XYZ file of C-alpha atoms in Angstrom:
735
model
C 43.436 101.580 119.042
C 45.580 100.513 116.099
C 48.115 97.501 116.343
C 50.982 100.053 116.078
C 49.577 102.320 118.810
C 49.040 99.564 121.151
C 52.611 98.215 120.560
C 54.012 101.777 121.393
C 51.777 101.949 124.478
C 53.021 98.614 125.841
C 56.769 99.451 125.101
C 56.345 102.969 126.836
C 54.603 101.297 129.741
C 57.150 98.507 130.306
C 60.253 100.894 129.949
C 58.785 103.128 132.646
C 58.360 99.888 135.058
C 62.013 98.873 134.120
C 63.337 102.381 135.087
C 61.338 102.727 138.213
C 61.307 99.368 139.957
C 64.192 97.941 141.421
C 63.183 94.676 143.110
C 63.557 91.620 141.176
C 60.608 89.769 142.592
C 58.095 92.523 142.087
C 59.306 93.118 138.550
C 58.868 89.344 137.678
C 55.364 89.370 139.236
C 54.399 92.515 137.248
C 55.978 90.895 134.065
C 53.760 87.653 134.450
C 50.603 89.680 134.829
C 51.408 92.035 131.819
C 52.672 89.073 129.640
C 49.428 87.141 130.327
C 47.053 90.027 129.642
C 49.284 90.767 126.326
C 48.921 87.122 125.207
C 45.141 87.198 125.649
C 44.678 90.564 123.829
C 47.303 90.017 120.944
C 48.231 86.582 119.587
C 50.907 88.271 117.720
C 54.509 86.748 118.011
C 56.635 89.854 117.629
C 54.941 91.753 120.454
C 55.153 88.987 123.033
C 58.760 87.826 122.058
C 59.973 91.369 122.234
C 58.362 92.132 125.587
C 59.436 88.768 126.946
C 63.113 89.062 125.920
C 63.358 92.794 127.199
C 62.099 91.724 130.647
C 64.008 88.516 130.842
C 67.293 90.210 129.483
C 67.278 93.369 131.541
C 69.150 91.906 134.403
C 71.540 89.866 132.362
C 72.606 92.778 130.000
C 72.762 95.409 133.001
C 75.321 93.183 134.780
C 77.237 92.590 131.483
C 77.562 96.451 131.059
C 78.760 96.693 134.674
C 81.581 94.193 133.964
C 82.550 95.106 130.577
C 86.314 94.615 131.202
C 88.893 93.259 128.797
C 88.419 89.596 129.753
C 86.483 88.732 126.693
C 88.596 90.699 124.310
C 91.717 89.136 125.710
C 90.232 85.583 125.101
C 89.151 86.780 121.630
C 92.661 87.883 120.588
C 94.398 84.987 122.152
C 92.110 82.584 120.224
C 93.642 83.887 117.012
C 97.249 83.846 118.224
C 97.446 80.829 120.216
C 97.922 78.324 117.389
C 100.432 80.589 115.411
C 104.012 79.920 114.803
C 105.276 83.430 115.121
C 107.492 84.662 117.883
C 107.865 87.922 119.396
C 105.474 91.024 119.573
C 102.540 91.730 117.442
C 101.103 95.226 116.601
C 97.351 95.377 116.841
C 97.024 99.021 116.820
C 94.247 99.091 114.114
C 91.947 96.453 115.825
C 92.273 97.405 119.372
C 92.460 101.177 118.732
C 89.058 100.960 116.970
C 87.765 98.912 119.882
C 88.944 101.360 122.353
C 87.310 104.357 120.339
C 83.916 102.352 119.902
C 83.980 101.865 123.838
C 84.063 105.450 124.276
C 81.645 106.403 121.248
C 79.483 103.241 121.137
C 77.690 102.378 117.665
C 73.967 103.384 117.558
C 72.235 99.882 116.923
C 69.175 101.838 115.207
C 71.259 103.781 112.784
C 74.329 101.667 111.964
C 75.029 99.885 108.627
C 76.707 96.356 108.203
C 80.147 98.021 107.668
C 80.156 99.587 110.947
C 79.585 96.159 112.592
C 82.064 94.464 110.409
C 84.663 97.153 111.512
C 84.432 95.752 115.156
C 85.723 92.318 113.978
C 83.677 90.599 116.862
C 80.756 89.291 115.022
C 80.373 86.520 112.444
C 78.652 87.441 109.020
C 75.701 85.170 110.004
C 75.384 87.246 113.328
C 75.395 90.521 111.366
C 72.754 89.191 108.970
C 70.773 88.063 111.865
C 70.931 91.487 113.336
C 69.652 93.432 110.333
C 66.940 90.850 109.603
C 65.801 91.227 113.162
C 65.854 94.968 113.015
C 63.835 95.048 109.656
C 61.348 92.626 110.763
C 60.876 94.010 114.319
C 61.518 97.740 113.730
C 63.892 100.007 115.804
C 65.295 98.705 119.114
C 63.526 100.397 122.034
C 66.376 99.287 124.489
C 69.832 97.955 124.371
C 68.734 94.812 126.348
C 66.747 93.811 123.305
C 69.944 92.617 121.520
C 69.715 89.289 123.470
C 66.543 88.419 121.338
C 68.604 88.445 118.198
C 68.775 85.017 116.659
C 72.366 83.415 116.709
C 73.344 85.981 119.355
C 74.546 83.815 122.186
C 75.622 85.035 125.691
C 79.294 84.860 124.773
C 78.490 87.233 121.687
C 76.582 89.559 123.925
C 79.318 89.829 126.498
C 81.878 90.569 123.877
C 79.979 93.332 121.890
C 77.835 95.030 124.338
C 80.512 97.596 125.538
C 80.435 98.995 121.804
C 76.811 99.256 121.322
C 74.311 101.712 122.476
C 71.232 103.766 121.585
C 72.427 107.182 122.546
C 74.891 107.754 119.966
C 73.499 110.867 118.226
C 76.417 111.758 115.862
C 75.316 111.775 112.135
C 78.397 112.105 109.841
C 76.217 112.479 106.970
C 74.813 115.831 107.925
C 78.054 117.338 109.413
C 80.517 119.192 107.156
C 84.186 118.377 106.939
C 85.083 121.561 108.813
C 82.714 120.637 111.551
C 84.237 117.230 111.715
C 87.761 118.528 112.138
C 86.726 121.005 114.864
C 84.781 118.476 116.801
C 87.381 115.608 116.490
C 88.939 113.579 119.362
C 92.700 113.743 119.643
C 95.095 111.218 120.858
C 98.774 111.161 121.345
C 100.837 108.023 122.101
C 104.399 107.978 123.488
C 105.831 104.636 124.186
C 109.362 103.498 125.140
C 110.943 100.198 125.738
C 114.424 98.767 126.348
C 115.898 95.392 126.869
C 118.246 95.332 130.002
C 120.577 92.718 129.006
C 123.170 93.349 126.069
C 122.771 91.373 122.946
C 125.892 90.628 121.026
C 125.086 93.218 118.411
C 125.219 95.930 120.794
C 128.691 94.869 122.205
C 131.783 96.420 120.617
C 134.335 94.127 119.100
C 138.225 94.461 119.248
C 138.130 97.060 116.543
C 135.635 99.192 118.758
C 132.753 98.553 116.294
C 129.553 96.848 116.627
C 126.916 95.276 114.587
C 123.791 97.231 115.603
C 124.504 100.801 114.926
C 121.686 102.393 117.121
C 120.738 102.516 120.796
C 118.850 99.758 122.565
C 115.874 102.108 123.023
C 112.654 101.443 121.154
C 110.630 104.446 120.699
C 107.164 104.834 119.166
C 105.136 108.007 118.814
C 101.700 108.409 117.311
C 99.144 111.328 116.940
C 95.657 110.754 115.576
C 92.463 112.804 115.294
C 89.072 111.333 114.490
C 85.430 112.276 114.496
C 83.258 109.402 115.002
C 83.690 106.804 112.281
C 83.667 109.444 109.457
C 87.148 111.221 109.743
C 90.501 110.239 110.726
C 94.032 111.776 110.173
C 97.424 111.313 111.897
C 100.925 110.190 111.661
C 103.046 107.315 113.218
C 106.776 107.168 113.825
C 108.858 104.236 115.163
C 112.545 103.487 115.871
C 113.320 99.856 116.838
C 116.146 98.921 119.057
C 119.357 99.006 117.246
C 118.282 101.572 114.625
C 119.942 104.945 114.504
C 118.133 108.177 115.595
C 118.908 111.516 114.051
C 122.043 110.254 112.496
C 123.079 108.524 109.315
C 121.104 106.712 107.760
C 118.166 108.215 109.758
C 119.117 111.877 109.634
C 115.357 112.807 109.808
C 114.778 111.072 113.277
C 112.743 108.076 113.236
C 113.483 105.030 111.000
C 109.864 104.607 109.929
C 107.161 107.319 109.302
C 103.352 106.749 108.277
C 100.848 109.466 107.515
C 97.243 109.078 106.703
C 93.947 111.044 106.046
C 90.868 109.206 105.768
C 87.372 110.409 105.403
C 83.969 108.167 105.094
C 80.609 109.147 103.838
C 81.416 112.694 102.905
C 78.377 112.928 100.726
C 75.852 110.455 99.300
C 78.146 109.441 96.389
C 81.679 109.594 98.065
C 81.567 106.743 100.583
C 85.400 106.800 101.393
C 88.630 108.499 100.531
C 92.156 107.821 101.599
C 95.296 109.783 101.384
C 98.776 108.731 102.550
C 98.974 105.205 103.953
C 95.814 102.944 103.902
C 94.993 99.292 103.751
C 92.957 97.363 101.256
C 90.954 94.186 101.612
C 89.314 92.184 98.960
C 86.966 89.272 99.092
C 88.414 86.190 101.028
C 92.087 87.173 100.499
C 92.868 85.276 97.418
C 94.421 88.319 95.808
C 94.888 90.973 98.451
C 93.639 91.259 102.157
C 94.842 93.257 105.218
C 93.850 92.641 108.695
C 93.076 89.751 111.239
C 90.492 87.163 111.590
C 89.096 84.400 109.215
C 91.444 81.803 110.470
C 91.517 78.525 112.613
C 91.001 79.364 116.282
C 88.697 78.408 119.219
C 86.136 80.803 117.478
C 85.471 77.927 115.016
C 82.782 79.696 113.154
C 84.625 82.907 112.711
C 86.225 81.773 109.398
C 85.283 84.387 106.982
C 87.411 87.489 106.086
C 85.513 90.804 106.671
C 84.199 92.872 103.577
C 85.638 96.305 104.630
C 87.392 97.627 101.333
C 89.359 100.549 102.713
C 90.542 101.543 106.144
C 93.063 104.149 107.365
C 96.490 102.619 108.290
C 98.000 103.397 111.565
C 99.916 100.169 112.370
C 103.838 100.240 112.711
C 104.187 97.030 110.828
C 106.178 98.057 107.991
C 104.474 95.902 105.170
C 101.123 94.948 103.957
C 99.881 98.359 103.439
C 99.439 100.752 100.397
C 100.665 104.392 100.038
C 99.029 106.818 97.678
C 95.364 107.571 97.230
C 92.117 105.393 97.256
C 88.324 106.381 96.932
C 85.123 104.398 97.071
C 82.146 105.798 95.075
C 78.520 105.029 95.536
C 76.283 104.635 92.502
C 72.423 104.738 93.614
C 71.706 102.492 96.556
C 73.243 99.119 95.441
C 76.593 99.756 93.606
C 79.861 100.920 94.772
C 83.258 101.294 92.936
C 86.628 101.305 94.767
C 89.971 102.188 93.277
C 93.496 102.816 94.535
C 96.782 103.752 93.381
C 99.938 103.232 95.358
C 103.746 103.801 95.109
C 105.698 102.151 97.853
C 109.353 101.683 98.711
C 109.886 98.069 99.797
C 112.594 96.244 101.670
C 114.159 93.465 99.710
C 117.249 91.203 99.369
C 119.226 92.534 96.309
C 121.398 90.334 94.077
C 123.241 90.690 90.667
C 122.972 88.484 87.551
C 124.999 88.556 84.466
C 123.454 89.167 81.157
C 123.551 86.456 78.373
C 126.671 87.991 76.987
C 128.325 89.146 80.218
C 128.375 92.830 79.001
C 126.037 94.127 81.936
C 124.806 92.977 85.095
C 121.103 93.098 86.023
C 120.010 93.997 89.532
C 117.310 91.597 90.916
C 115.796 90.844 94.167
C 115.206 87.351 95.855
C 112.498 88.139 98.374
C 110.758 90.880 100.119
C 111.669 91.634 103.766
C 108.872 92.326 106.136
C 110.635 92.575 109.503
C 111.030 96.322 109.171
C 114.445 96.173 111.127
C 117.360 98.207 109.939
C 119.951 97.818 112.485
C 123.133 96.434 110.720
C 124.891 97.360 107.452
C 123.185 94.459 105.528
C 119.750 95.289 106.859
C 120.206 99.054 105.762
C 121.351 97.814 102.404
C 117.796 96.158 102.068
C 115.816 99.109 103.083
C 113.734 100.669 100.366
C 115.723 98.719 97.767
C 112.871 98.414 95.432
C 109.867 100.393 94.337
C 106.397 98.861 94.014
C 103.570 100.412 91.874
C 100.103 99.013 92.456
C 96.649 99.711 91.106
C 93.437 97.990 91.867
C 89.806 98.204 91.692
C 86.508 96.521 93.128
C 83.023 96.914 91.590
C 80.497 95.754 94.261
C 76.805 95.070 94.138
C 74.911 94.871 97.407
C 71.400 94.519 98.100
C 69.771 93.016 101.074
C 71.540 89.803 101.952
C 73.241 89.360 98.680
C 76.851 90.991 97.741
C 78.913 90.279 94.718
C 82.039 92.013 93.853
C 84.578 91.874 90.918
C 88.123 92.577 91.942
C 91.489 93.305 90.196
C 95.088 94.165 91.216
C 98.204 95.029 89.245
C 101.627 95.303 90.719
C 104.830 96.176 89.084
C 108.420 96.147 90.599
C 111.161 98.367 89.243
C 113.607 95.399 89.490
C 112.597 91.691 88.661
C 111.925 89.185 91.371
C 114.191 86.223 90.837
C 113.671 83.526 93.637
C 116.158 80.752 94.633
C 116.325 77.980 92.137
C 114.739 75.521 94.352
C 112.418 72.935 93.025
C 109.648 73.898 95.385
C 109.869 77.462 93.965
C 109.394 76.267 90.489
C 105.861 77.540 90.030
C 106.005 80.759 92.136
C 105.980 84.242 90.735
C 109.203 85.683 89.116
C 109.488 88.968 87.174
C 108.501 92.571 87.399
C 104.885 92.598 86.830
C 102.087 90.316 88.234
C 98.021 90.865 87.760
C 95.137 88.926 89.303
C 91.426 89.112 89.277
C 88.679 87.595 91.261
C 84.935 87.458 92.005
C 83.676 87.288 95.495
C 80.105 86.778 96.920
C 78.084 86.555 99.981
C 74.550 85.720 100.425
C 72.310 85.081 103.328
C 69.325 82.793 103.027
C 67.164 82.143 106.137
C 69.768 80.706 108.676
C 72.523 80.226 106.336
C 75.374 82.507 105.265
C 77.322 81.706 102.111
C 80.442 83.087 100.886
C 83.418 82.564 98.651
C 85.967 83.921 96.214
C 87.430 82.705 92.994
C 90.570 84.259 91.532
C 92.708 83.756 88.411
C 96.387 85.143 88.058
C 97.861 86.397 84.841
C 99.289 82.870 83.870
C 95.567 81.632 83.747
C 95.907 79.467 87.024
C 93.016 79.531 89.500
C 92.275 79.513 93.219
C 88.918 79.315 94.872
C 87.525 79.313 98.417
C 83.890 78.659 99.142
C 82.035 78.270 102.528
C 78.860 78.614 104.719
C 78.010 79.446 108.140
C 74.797 77.743 109.399
C 72.664 78.250 112.322
C 71.136 74.889 112.884
C 69.223 76.166 115.848
C 69.785 78.636 118.768
C 72.154 76.049 120.383
C 74.160 74.788 117.457
C 76.122 76.549 114.697
C 78.209 75.079 111.951
C 80.789 76.476 109.589
C 82.210 74.839 106.531
C 85.115 75.785 104.091
C 86.405 74.287 101.030
C 89.424 75.717 99.330
C 91.464 74.570 96.172
C 94.538 76.457 95.367
C 96.490 75.658 92.210
C 100.277 75.186 92.875
C 100.706 77.488 89.863
C 98.475 80.236 90.949
C 100.470 83.446 91.780
C 99.699 86.263 94.267
C 101.976 88.456 96.117
C 99.829 89.514 99.102
C 97.277 86.814 99.359
C 95.915 86.159 102.826
C 93.001 83.539 102.611
C 91.978 80.972 105.146
C 94.465 78.197 104.658
C 97.113 76.021 106.212
C 100.020 77.418 104.280
C 99.320 81.023 104.905
C 98.987 81.727 101.190
C 96.641 81.087 98.087
C 98.751 78.434 96.529
C 99.354 74.751 96.534
C 96.693 73.650 98.768
C 93.400 71.785 98.817
C 91.515 71.299 101.946
C 88.136 71.197 103.726
C 87.300 72.451 107.076
C 84.335 71.830 109.378
C 83.531 73.584 112.670
C 80.737 73.294 115.067
C 79.499 75.183 118.238
C 77.189 73.483 120.557
C 75.577 75.276 123.562
C 73.640 72.358 125.246
C 72.689 74.643 128.320
C 73.532 78.160 129.401
C 76.765 77.347 131.309
C 78.264 75.008 128.775
C 79.767 75.502 125.148
C 81.511 73.157 122.961
C 83.686 74.251 120.054
C 85.105 71.503 117.592
C 86.855 71.805 114.233
C 88.350 69.317 111.906
C 90.650 70.433 108.893
C 92.263 68.243 106.406
C 94.345 69.453 103.582
C 96.962 68.387 101.027
C 99.698 70.015 99.084
C 99.973 68.760 95.500
C 103.564 70.130 95.067
C 106.576 70.462 97.155
C 107.092 73.021 99.964
C 109.911 74.441 101.909
C 111.452 71.362 103.560
C 108.838 69.020 102.145
C 110.424 67.501 99.162
C 107.260 65.564 97.866
C 103.482 66.227 97.780
C 102.025 65.957 101.222
C 99.016 66.205 103.468
C 98.059 66.870 106.920
C 95.016 67.270 109.389
C 94.135 69.070 112.531
C 91.607 68.465 115.429
C 90.618 70.969 117.982
C 88.061 70.554 120.740
C 87.128 73.118 123.652
C 84.580 72.498 126.259
C 83.829 75.636 128.296
C 81.874 76.174 131.561
C 80.921 79.513 132.884
C 79.182 80.937 135.845
C 78.125 84.442 135.195
C 80.420 87.148 136.902
C 82.150 84.480 138.850
C 83.928 81.738 136.954
C 84.812 80.649 133.410
C 86.737 77.394 132.787
C 87.605 75.292 129.785
C 89.363 72.038 128.820
C 90.989 72.257 125.274
C 92.746 69.599 123.113
C 94.465 70.389 119.840
C 96.364 67.965 117.601
C 98.003 68.570 114.253
C 99.819 66.131 111.877
C 101.886 67.281 108.900
C 104.085 65.318 106.408
C 107.606 66.625 106.540
C 110.977 65.370 105.212
C 112.332 62.442 107.651
C 115.153 64.149 109.523
C 116.845 60.654 110.073
C 117.106 59.987 106.437
C 120.628 60.438 105.282
C 119.937 59.197 101.680
C 120.022 61.030 98.473
C 116.276 60.727 98.047
C 114.090 62.447 100.767
C 111.259 60.513 102.374
C 108.100 62.191 104.168
C 107.025 60.999 107.658
C 104.217 62.464 110.003
C 105.177 65.138 112.314
C 102.666 65.425 115.049
C 102.114 68.213 117.515
C 99.328 68.103 120.121
C 98.511 70.190 123.147
C 96.092 69.771 126.095
C 95.069 72.747 128.294
C 93.057 73.502 131.316
C 92.563 77.065 132.133
C 90.249 78.777 134.899
C 89.365 82.340 135.196
C 87.842 83.154 138.662
C 86.666 86.385 140.002
C 87.712 86.649 143.699
C 85.790 89.819 144.280
C 84.644 92.654 142.177
C 87.834 94.150 140.430
C 90.164 90.973 141.237
C 90.436 88.126 138.902
C 92.579 85.015 139.012
C 93.711 83.152 135.896
C 95.232 79.840 136.048
C 96.370 77.610 133.210
C 98.153 74.061 132.993
C 99.099 72.783 129.648
C 101.135 69.781 128.296
C 102.740 69.585 124.778
C 104.061 66.584 122.870
C 105.841 66.485 119.614
C 106.460 63.225 117.664
C 108.649 62.558 114.583
C 108.857 58.784 113.735
C 110.417 57.229 116.865
C 111.553 60.578 118.274
C 109.443 62.373 120.903
C 109.715 65.497 123.066
C 107.223 67.010 125.489
C 106.810 69.784 127.766
C 104.631 71.492 130.603
C 103.572 75.064 131.374
C 101.804 76.285 134.176
C 101.001 80.075 135.046
C 99.103 82.054 137.435
C 97.629 85.579 136.648
C 96.331 88.138 138.824
C 94.294 91.114 137.292
C 93.357 93.927 139.618
C 91.135 96.855 138.839
C 89.650 98.123 142.067
C 86.311 99.700 141.531
C 86.482 103.498 141.840
C 90.258 103.630 141.670
C 92.316 105.174 139.086
C 94.967 102.544 139.092
C 94.962 98.990 137.860
C 97.641 96.026 137.411
C 98.044 92.627 136.024
C 100.912 90.231 136.724
C 102.011 86.629 135.899
C 104.256 84.042 136.984
C 104.645 81.016 134.491
C 106.752 77.984 135.001
C 107.937 76.129 131.831
C 109.712 72.978 131.020
C 110.210 71.622 127.468
C 112.725 69.133 125.898
C 113.157 71.117 122.805
C 111.860 73.817 120.727
C 109.388 71.488 118.879
C 107.419 71.181 122.142
C 107.380 74.951 122.755
C 104.236 76.887 124.146
C 102.685 80.132 122.801
C 101.196 82.024 125.501
C 99.268 85.368 125.170
C 100.464 88.174 127.609
C 98.590 91.290 128.495
C 100.894 94.257 127.717
C 100.483 98.153 127.425
C 97.434 99.310 125.811
C 97.428 98.464 121.928
C 100.564 96.408 122.432
C 100.386 92.728 122.875
C 102.848 89.881 122.862
C 102.994 85.948 122.367
C 106.539 84.880 123.292
C 107.510 81.405 122.505
C 108.538 79.462 125.704
C 110.874 76.443 125.489
C 113.598 74.981 127.577
C 113.228 75.153 131.386
C 112.646 78.522 133.297
C 110.314 80.900 134.614
C 108.540 83.923 132.971
C 107.233 86.942 134.984
C 105.602 90.220 134.060
C 104.004 93.104 135.932
C 101.761 95.902 134.228
C 100.896 99.016 136.161
C 98.444 101.649 134.984
C 97.513 105.138 136.429
C 94.769 107.166 135.148
C 94.348 109.778 137.904
C 95.262 112.826 135.631
C 92.391 114.186 133.465
C 92.776 112.746 129.882
C 96.112 111.106 130.721
C 96.960 107.563 131.034
C 100.517 106.434 132.279
C 101.735 102.613 132.173
C 104.702 100.826 132.910
C 105.696 97.150 132.362
C 108.575 94.885 133.604
C 109.079 91.480 132.226
C 111.824 88.711 132.510
C 112.563 85.180 131.469
C 115.178 83.259 133.431
C 116.343 79.908 132.208
C 117.707 77.303 134.474
C 119.110 74.741 131.897
C 121.282 77.147 129.621
C 123.802 79.805 130.046
C 123.048 81.823 126.837
C 119.803 82.998 125.047
C 119.291 83.489 121.282
C 121.742 83.281 118.583
C 123.714 85.512 116.192
C 123.622 89.247 116.771
C 120.636 88.616 119.217
C 122.820 86.345 121.438
C 122.682 87.176 125.193
C 125.357 85.770 127.493
C 123.552 84.492 130.432
C 120.450 82.916 131.376
C 118.283 86.103 131.948
C 116.424 88.202 129.492
C 114.373 91.137 130.877
C 112.664 94.276 129.555
C 111.205 97.585 130.592
C 108.374 99.511 128.842
C 106.555 102.795 129.501
C 103.771 104.585 127.723
C 101.759 107.757 127.920
C 98.524 108.308 126.302
C 96.914 111.763 126.198
C 93.453 112.219 124.860
C 91.756 115.432 124.408
């Protein structure tokens, strides 16, 4: 009997055993006998290792499938947001909508391509590289349990991705016509309503019977989407924010924001993707253009690379960072692709007037782009769609095995010139009507190392570069390194790279992260980042520097307990607030947090999450500190159609500088990370019912009550009183 036939024979016999024997002790005994005989007959590593890992992992992965709730995804999302400085709600429709779909329609691990795993956003490029190296070397997977044999796929990775992978997905988009895709598509309708109960100052009429916010307090969100697997998507999104008008001037057509898209992938061998309407574009490591999430500093210390997906449909309600028009990605042979896009988009901006040299006519300019998407007051409405932006761009990509090289270019034109405030820190930033930039990005996998990077040049001939590597030292140790050097004179409008400052300008730094798994229950994540800004920044009137250190030690008992202790400290040079002299001086501003958290499964379907956190902020001789403690209860009774989650949080901080950002579970596809500061209590309750076929109904109530202040907020958002509360409701219908 040939080698191939022997391997198939052993596979078949082992799978029959796994499916028919339920007693762990008997199975292990049989495994020992079979494995010993196999070792004597075949001294071939691949057969032995695959059989061993199949048997050893069957119980583990089966249990992981049974407990595939949102715990790991919640931790994943929070890790990206907890260190941010953004208040309020975030819209993660694109990311979590895809994850919800892939949970229902898992990716076939024997047929998938790299791009499909990249879309998940849950794997590092080194892990994706290891996946395909393993599949190429070992052949097709014979059971889903075999994924635990993939190098660099640790237990945490498997727990995170296993709900979205399978062997039973038989859809093949390449062999199905467009008409069949539309006919067999899944449909989804979202209806969401929310309203803050207390009146903000902008909703209260003044003595003349007028108010600043022209619309109602209701926020309304409507979305429809149809899709067929990962190959076809079409739909529309509409939203009205609180304070915006509805079916009256200036929104006589109803909602304040509309978005429409049609997107198809793999229509034929040469047309990889085509997008009409609204879509997002991502190039390289974000030095000239990148949309999406990930690739930043977080507790996932090795997930520091931006994904390589060029085109995606846009379904978010974030009214910026997208393109409107048409785009296509073409394939030439097996290794070359060409992506090109064209976009014409109305953008919100602050308009201003300047006199010409001789004072005959005025020229209309804008000082900055507005990205909030809010159009509640007369001044905000005046900024709506104030300028027109025309954009074209292209990417030529070569991809073979573990090597990928791309050449990218983007050109943007505004119908009015950008003229920023004449501040010294703005001296080198872009002003004018047109801006062009080009770059070369690469990635390459060699053995257990994944290299990546991008180098870009703007049309003023100034450069920015970012290069990094992800290294699997062994199965227990992973390392990530990033070096970036962005000229203060480099110019880009929508850059989004790995950086401290948030853009590809005026920064040089080096980052090192390491993950150590000394034994199965333990994991240690550490990173160190150091940077400098060679030119001035906002509220930093001299060249400056900073550093950040992060450490998390985690311990977990499968299906029962996960706990970690985390420390984070960040020091940045900023202006001395106590210096009243004419010349500014810089002093270190240090913020540090220490956190302990425990997630405990009380019984199947009932989980408790407890957190205690301390913060401290220091500027010179001035110090402030704070405490946060919260208790979560997440209940998803087995076999029941309802579920709930709730939190009670107590916080006490001396000022805004010692604030806490806490991730909160919200309605499906809606997540929030409010800033908590002052002294008070935060509470929320989420309820979900799925007892009606194809229909999910959700409701949420949240409140924040302060004990040390009699008003909340400022300006038009001022609330008289110590209480702020909100109601939300949502309906999702899938058919």
